[in-house]
CSV table of C-alpha atoms in Angstrom, one decimal:
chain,number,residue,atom,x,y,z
A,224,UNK,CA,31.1,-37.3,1.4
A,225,UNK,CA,31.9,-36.2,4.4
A,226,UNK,CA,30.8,-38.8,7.3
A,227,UNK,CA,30.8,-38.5,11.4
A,228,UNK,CA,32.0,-42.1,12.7
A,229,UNK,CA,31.6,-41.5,16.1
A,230,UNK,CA,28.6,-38.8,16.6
A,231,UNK,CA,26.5,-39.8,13.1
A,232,UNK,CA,23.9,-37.2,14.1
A,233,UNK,CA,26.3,-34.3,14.0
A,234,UNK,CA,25.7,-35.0,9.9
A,235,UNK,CA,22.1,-34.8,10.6
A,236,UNK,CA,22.9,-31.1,12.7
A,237,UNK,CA,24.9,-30.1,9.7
A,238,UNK,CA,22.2,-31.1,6.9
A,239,UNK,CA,19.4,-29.7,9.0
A,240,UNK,CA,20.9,-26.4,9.3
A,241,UNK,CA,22.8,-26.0,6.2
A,242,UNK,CA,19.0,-26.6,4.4
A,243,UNK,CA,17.4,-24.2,6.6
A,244,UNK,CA,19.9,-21.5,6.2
A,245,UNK,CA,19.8,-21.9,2.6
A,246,UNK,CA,23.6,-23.0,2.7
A,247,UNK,CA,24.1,-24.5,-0.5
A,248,UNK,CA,28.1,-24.0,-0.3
A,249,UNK,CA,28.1,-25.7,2.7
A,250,UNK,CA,26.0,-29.2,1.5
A,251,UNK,CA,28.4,-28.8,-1.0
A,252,UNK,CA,31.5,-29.0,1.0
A,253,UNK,CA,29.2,-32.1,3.0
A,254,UNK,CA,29.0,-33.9,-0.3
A,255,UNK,CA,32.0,-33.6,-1.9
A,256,UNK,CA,34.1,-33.5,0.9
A,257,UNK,CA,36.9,-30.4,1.6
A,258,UNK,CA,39.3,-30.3,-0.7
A,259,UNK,CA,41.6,-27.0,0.1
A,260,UNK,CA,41.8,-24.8,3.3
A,261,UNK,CA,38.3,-22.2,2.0
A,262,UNK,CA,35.9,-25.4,2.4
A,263,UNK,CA,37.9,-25.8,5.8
A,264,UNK,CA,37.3,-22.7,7.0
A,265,UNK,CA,33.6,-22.7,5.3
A,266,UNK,CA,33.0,-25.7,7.4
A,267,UNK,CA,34.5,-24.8,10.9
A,268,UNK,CA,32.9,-21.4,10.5
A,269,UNK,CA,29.5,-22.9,10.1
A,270,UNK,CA,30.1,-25.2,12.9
A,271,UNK,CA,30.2,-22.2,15.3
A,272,UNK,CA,27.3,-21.3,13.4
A,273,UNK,CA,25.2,-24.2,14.2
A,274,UNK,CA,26.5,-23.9,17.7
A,275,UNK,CA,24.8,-20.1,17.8
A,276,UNK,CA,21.7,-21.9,16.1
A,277,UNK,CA,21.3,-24.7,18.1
A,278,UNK,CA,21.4,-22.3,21.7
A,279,UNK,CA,18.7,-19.9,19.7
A,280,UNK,CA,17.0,-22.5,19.1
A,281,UNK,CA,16.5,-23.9,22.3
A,282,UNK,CA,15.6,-20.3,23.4
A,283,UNK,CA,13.0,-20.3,21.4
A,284,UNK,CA,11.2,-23.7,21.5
A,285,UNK,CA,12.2,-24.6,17.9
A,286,UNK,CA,12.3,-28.2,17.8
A,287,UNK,CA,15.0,-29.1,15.8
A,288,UNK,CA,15.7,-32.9,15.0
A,289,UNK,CA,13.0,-34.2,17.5
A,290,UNK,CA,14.3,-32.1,20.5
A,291,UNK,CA,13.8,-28.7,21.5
A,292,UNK,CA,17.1,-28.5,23.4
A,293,UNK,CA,20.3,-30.0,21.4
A,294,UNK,CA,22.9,-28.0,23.4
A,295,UNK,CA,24.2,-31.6,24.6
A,296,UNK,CA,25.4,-32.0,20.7
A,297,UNK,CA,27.5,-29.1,21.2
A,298,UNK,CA,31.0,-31.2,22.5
A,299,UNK,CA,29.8,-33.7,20.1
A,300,UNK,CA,30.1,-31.1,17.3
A,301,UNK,CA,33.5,-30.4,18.8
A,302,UNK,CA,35.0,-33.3,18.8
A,303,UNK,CA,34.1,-34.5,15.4
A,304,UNK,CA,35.5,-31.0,14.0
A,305,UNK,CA,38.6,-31.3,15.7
A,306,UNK,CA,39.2,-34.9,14.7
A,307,UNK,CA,38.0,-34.3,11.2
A,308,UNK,CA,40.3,-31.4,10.6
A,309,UNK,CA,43.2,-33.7,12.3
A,310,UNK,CA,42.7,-36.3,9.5
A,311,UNK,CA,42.6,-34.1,6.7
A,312,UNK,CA,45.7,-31.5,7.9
A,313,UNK,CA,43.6,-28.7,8.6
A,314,UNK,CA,43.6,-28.4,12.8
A,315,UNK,CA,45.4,-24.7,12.5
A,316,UNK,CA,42.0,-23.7,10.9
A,317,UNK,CA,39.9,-24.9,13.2
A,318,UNK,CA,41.8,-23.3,16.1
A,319,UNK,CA,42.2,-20.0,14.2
A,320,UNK,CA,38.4,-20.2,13.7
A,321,UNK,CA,37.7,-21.4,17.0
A,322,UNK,CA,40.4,-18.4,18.8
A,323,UNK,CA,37.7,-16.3,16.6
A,324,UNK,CA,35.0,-17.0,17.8
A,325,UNK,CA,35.7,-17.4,21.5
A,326,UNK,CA,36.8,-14.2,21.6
């Protein structure tokens, strides 16, 4: 299972949204924890994901975990992406991903 240490509700962000997209791959990946470089990319992918979702969101007055506006989870989100793929030896994918999507 794959656990946030530092920024415990980033789990909550990732649950949340992988239920409400219907994301069963992705609760997958949460539960059983990333075992090859697909289910790192699955995972970083859907973090940008949940980044879009979480600005749509706030657009929209969706209240999502108690709050209408959870931009301020965004460097949160970051950070434990970026350290998680550190520990696990999949960094290069979350850069490629995240060169993707910034551009």
């Amino acid at each position: 299972m794959i656990k946030f240490e530092r920024y415990p509700h980033i789990g909550d962000l990732f649950q949340f949204y992988s239920n409400r997209e219907n994301r069963e791959d992705i609760a997958k990946i949460l539960c059983d924890g990333i075992t090859n470089e697909s289910d790192a990319e699955k995972l970083c992918v859907f973090a940008w994901d949940i980044a879009g979702y979480i600005n749509d969101d706030c657009e929209n007055g969706v209240v999502v975990l108690g709050s209408q506006d959870n931009s301020d989870m965004i460097p949160d989100l970051s950070y434990e992406l970026t350290r998680l793929m550190k520990s696990l030896g999949y960094y290069s994918v979350w850069q490629s991903v995240s060169d993707r999507e910034m551009n």
